[in-house]
């Protein structure tokens, strides 16, 4: 039988790009406008971009059968990390991306744009002879390391030890936008 899995929560869209010292200086002092800088540096040209849900509340999983009937609903507290299951604990499904120019050689300086969306939904399909159960689902994490700290996000959702492929993303209501310039010397500027 085919099922639809809907992972719902708070989405972060993160874009980052390395800037030269001159580009960082111009962005910080001469332009200093988030939307102009986004158009100039990040519109389809970022070094790194991801859309993922935060790895915390209000993260939920809903499973629907082919008729659209809800057969399972899980909250964040019901979800386990794959390392909690002995047979999968030696896998390496977690990912860590460092965009902090103090520690990442690929960034001379970094311009970072983050946008947050409440109520975003990621859709997945799966086939199973048996109705999915809580124990069938596991999460892997995606950690984005920045100069302000780490973002802990959902990297993958697994069903019976197999990574599900995302079918669709429906972003929710935009809640925030922030832009930062991080420099290799540790200085940082928030652009508004």
Coordinates of C-alpha atoms in Angstrom, one line a residue:
X1 CA 0.0 0.0 0.0
X2 CA 1.2 3.5 -0.7
X3 CA 1.4 6.2 2.0
X4 CA 2.1 9.9 2.2
X5 CA 4.3 11.1 5.0
X6 CA 4.1 14.8 6.0
X7 CA 6.8 16.2 8.1
X8 CA 5.6 19.6 9.5
X9 CA 7.4 22.2 11.5
X10 CA 9.4 25.4 11.5
X11 CA 11.5 25.7 8.3
X12 CA 14.8 27.5 8.0
X13 CA 16.0 28.5 4.6
X14 CA 19.7 29.2 4.9
X15 CA 21.9 30.7 2.1
X16 CA 25.6 31.4 2.5
X17 CA 28.3 32.7 0.2
X18 CA 32.0 33.5 0.6
X19 CA 32.9 37.1 0.1
X20 CA 36.3 38.7 -0.5
X21 CA 37.5 41.3 2.0
X22 CA 36.6 44.0 -0.5
X23 CA 33.1 42.6 -1.1
X24 CA 32.4 42.2 2.6
X25 CA 33.5 45.8 3.2
X26 CA 31.2 47.1 0.5
X27 CA 28.3 45.0 1.7
X28 CA 28.8 46.0 5.3
X29 CA 29.3 49.8 4.9
X30 CA 28.3 51.0 1.4
X31 CA 25.2 48.9 0.7
X32 CA 24.0 47.6 4.1
X33 CA 20.6 46.6 2.7
X34 CA 19.5 43.0 3.2
X35 CA 17.3 42.8 0.0
X36 CA 19.8 44.5 -2.2
X37 CA 22.6 42.2 -0.9
X38 CA 20.4 39.1 -1.4
X39 CA 19.8 40.1 -5.0
X40 CA 23.5 40.9 -5.6
X41 CA 25.1 37.9 -3.9
X42 CA 22.6 35.1 -3.2
X43 CA 20.0 35.0 -5.9
X44 CA 20.8 31.6 -7.3
X45 CA 24.6 32.0 -6.7
X46 CA 25.2 31.0 -3.1
X47 CA 27.9 28.6 -2.1
X48 CA 25.5 26.7 0.2
X49 CA 21.8 26.6 0.5
X50 CA 19.3 24.4 2.4
X51 CA 15.7 24.3 3.3
X52 CA 15.1 22.1 6.4
X53 CA 12.9 21.9 9.4
X54 CA 14.3 22.7 12.9
X55 CA 15.1 19.6 14.9
X56 CA 12.7 20.5 17.8
X57 CA 9.1 21.3 18.6
X58 CA 6.7 21.8 16.8
X59 CA 8.0 19.1 14.5
X60 CA 5.4 16.4 13.7
X61 CA 5.0 13.5 11.3
X62 CA 1.6 12.6 9.9
X63 CA 1.1 9.4 7.8
X64 CA -1.9 9.2 5.4
X65 CA -3.1 6.2 3.4
X66 CA -4.1 6.3 -0.3
X67 CA -7.6 7.6 0.6
X68 CA -6.1 10.5 2.6
X69 CA -7.0 9.0 6.0
X70 CA -4.6 9.7 8.8
X71 CA -3.1 6.4 10.1
X72 CA -0.4 7.8 12.3
X73 CA 0.6 11.1 14.0
X74 CA 3.8 11.6 15.9
X75 CA 5.2 14.5 17.8
X76 CA 8.8 15.5 18.1
X77 CA 9.1 13.7 21.5
X78 CA 8.0 10.4 19.7
X79 CA 10.8 10.7 17.1
X80 CA 14.2 9.0 17.6
X81 CA 17.6 9.6 16.1
X82 CA 19.0 6.7 14.1
X83 CA 21.9 6.3 16.5
X84 CA 19.4 5.2 19.2
X85 CA 18.8 2.0 17.2
X86 CA 21.7 -0.6 17.5
X87 CA 21.5 -1.9 14.0
X88 CA 21.8 1.7 12.5
X89 CA 24.1 3.3 15.1
X90 CA 27.2 2.8 13.0
X91 CA 25.8 4.6 10.0
X92 CA 26.9 8.1 9.2
X93 CA 23.7 9.8 8.0
X94 CA 24.2 13.0 10.0
X95 CA 25.8 16.0 8.2
X96 CA 27.7 19.0 9.5
X97 CA 28.3 22.0 7.3
X98 CA 30.7 24.7 8.6
X99 CA 30.1 28.2 7.1
X100 CA 32.1 30.0 9.9
X101 CA 35.0 31.7 8.1
X102 CA 37.1 31.4 11.3
X103 CA 37.2 27.6 10.8
X104 CA 36.1 26.9 7.2
X105 CA 38.9 27.4 4.6
X106 CA 36.3 27.7 1.8
X107 CA 35.0 31.0 3.3
X108 CA 37.2 34.1 3.3
X109 CA 34.2 36.0 4.8
X110 CA 30.6 34.8 4.8
X111 CA 27.3 36.5 4.0
X112 CA 24.5 34.5 5.5
X113 CA 20.7 34.9 4.9
X114 CA 18.2 33.0 6.9
X115 CA 14.5 33.0 6.5
X116 CA 12.1 31.3 8.9
X117 CA 8.7 29.8 8.0
X118 CA 6.1 28.6 10.5
X119 CA 4.0 25.6 9.5
X120 CA 6.0 24.3 6.5
X121 CA 5.4 20.8 5.3
X122 CA 7.7 18.4 3.6
X123 CA 6.0 15.5 1.7
X124 CA 7.4 12.0 1.2
X125 CA 5.9 8.8 -0.4
X126 CA 6.5 5.3 0.8
X127 CA 5.2 1.8 0.1
X128 CA 4.7 -0.7 2.8
X129 CA 2.7 -3.9 3.2
X130 CA 2.0 -3.0 6.9
X131 CA 0.7 0.3 8.2
X132 CA 3.6 2.4 9.4
X133 CA 4.3 2.5 13.2
X134 CA 6.2 4.9 15.4
X135 CA 9.2 2.5 15.6
X136 CA 9.6 2.6 11.8
X137 CA 10.6 6.3 11.7
X138 CA 14.0 7.7 12.5
X139 CA 15.7 11.1 12.0
X140 CA 19.2 12.1 11.0
X141 CA 20.4 15.6 11.7
X142 CA 21.9 18.4 9.7
X143 CA 24.1 20.8 11.7
X144 CA 25.0 24.2 10.2
X145 CA 27.9 25.7 12.1
X146 CA 28.0 29.6 12.1
X147 CA 29.9 32.2 14.1
X148 CA 26.7 32.7 16.2
X149 CA 26.3 29.1 17.0
X150 CA 24.8 25.9 15.4
X151 CA 21.5 25.4 13.7
X152 CA 20.2 21.9 14.4
X153 CA 17.9 20.8 11.5
X154 CA 16.4 17.6 10.2
X155 CA 18.8 16.2 7.6
X156 CA 16.9 13.1 6.7
X157 CA 13.8 11.1 7.6
X158 CA 14.2 7.3 7.5
X159 CA 11.5 4.6 7.3
X160 CA 12.7 1.1 8.2
X161 CA 16.3 2.2 7.8
X162 CA 15.8 3.7 4.3
X163 CA 16.1 7.4 3.6
X164 CA 12.9 8.8 2.2
X165 CA 13.2 11.1 -0.8
X166 CA 11.3 14.4 -0.6
X167 CA 8.5 14.8 -3.1
X168 CA 7.4 18.3 -2.3
X169 CA 7.9 21.3 0.0
X170 CA 5.1 23.7 1.0
X171 CA 6.6 26.6 2.9
X172 CA 4.4 28.1 5.6
X173 CA 4.0 31.7 6.8
X174 CA 7.2 33.7 6.8
X175 CA 8.1 34.7 10.3
X176 CA 11.5 36.3 10.0
X177 CA 14.5 37.2 7.8
X178 CA 18.0 37.9 9.1
X179 CA 21.3 38.6 7.3
X180 CA 24.8 38.5 8.8
X181 CA 28.3 39.1 7.5
X182 CA 30.9 37.0 9.3
X183 CA 34.5 37.8 8.9
X184 CA 37.5 35.5 9.3
X185 CA 38.9 37.7 12.1
X186 CA 35.7 37.1 14.2
X187 CA 34.0 40.4 13.5
X188 CA 30.3 40.2 12.5
X189 CA 27.6 42.5 11.4
X190 CA 23.9 42.1 11.2
X191 CA 22.4 43.7 8.1
X192 CA 18.8 44.9 8.3

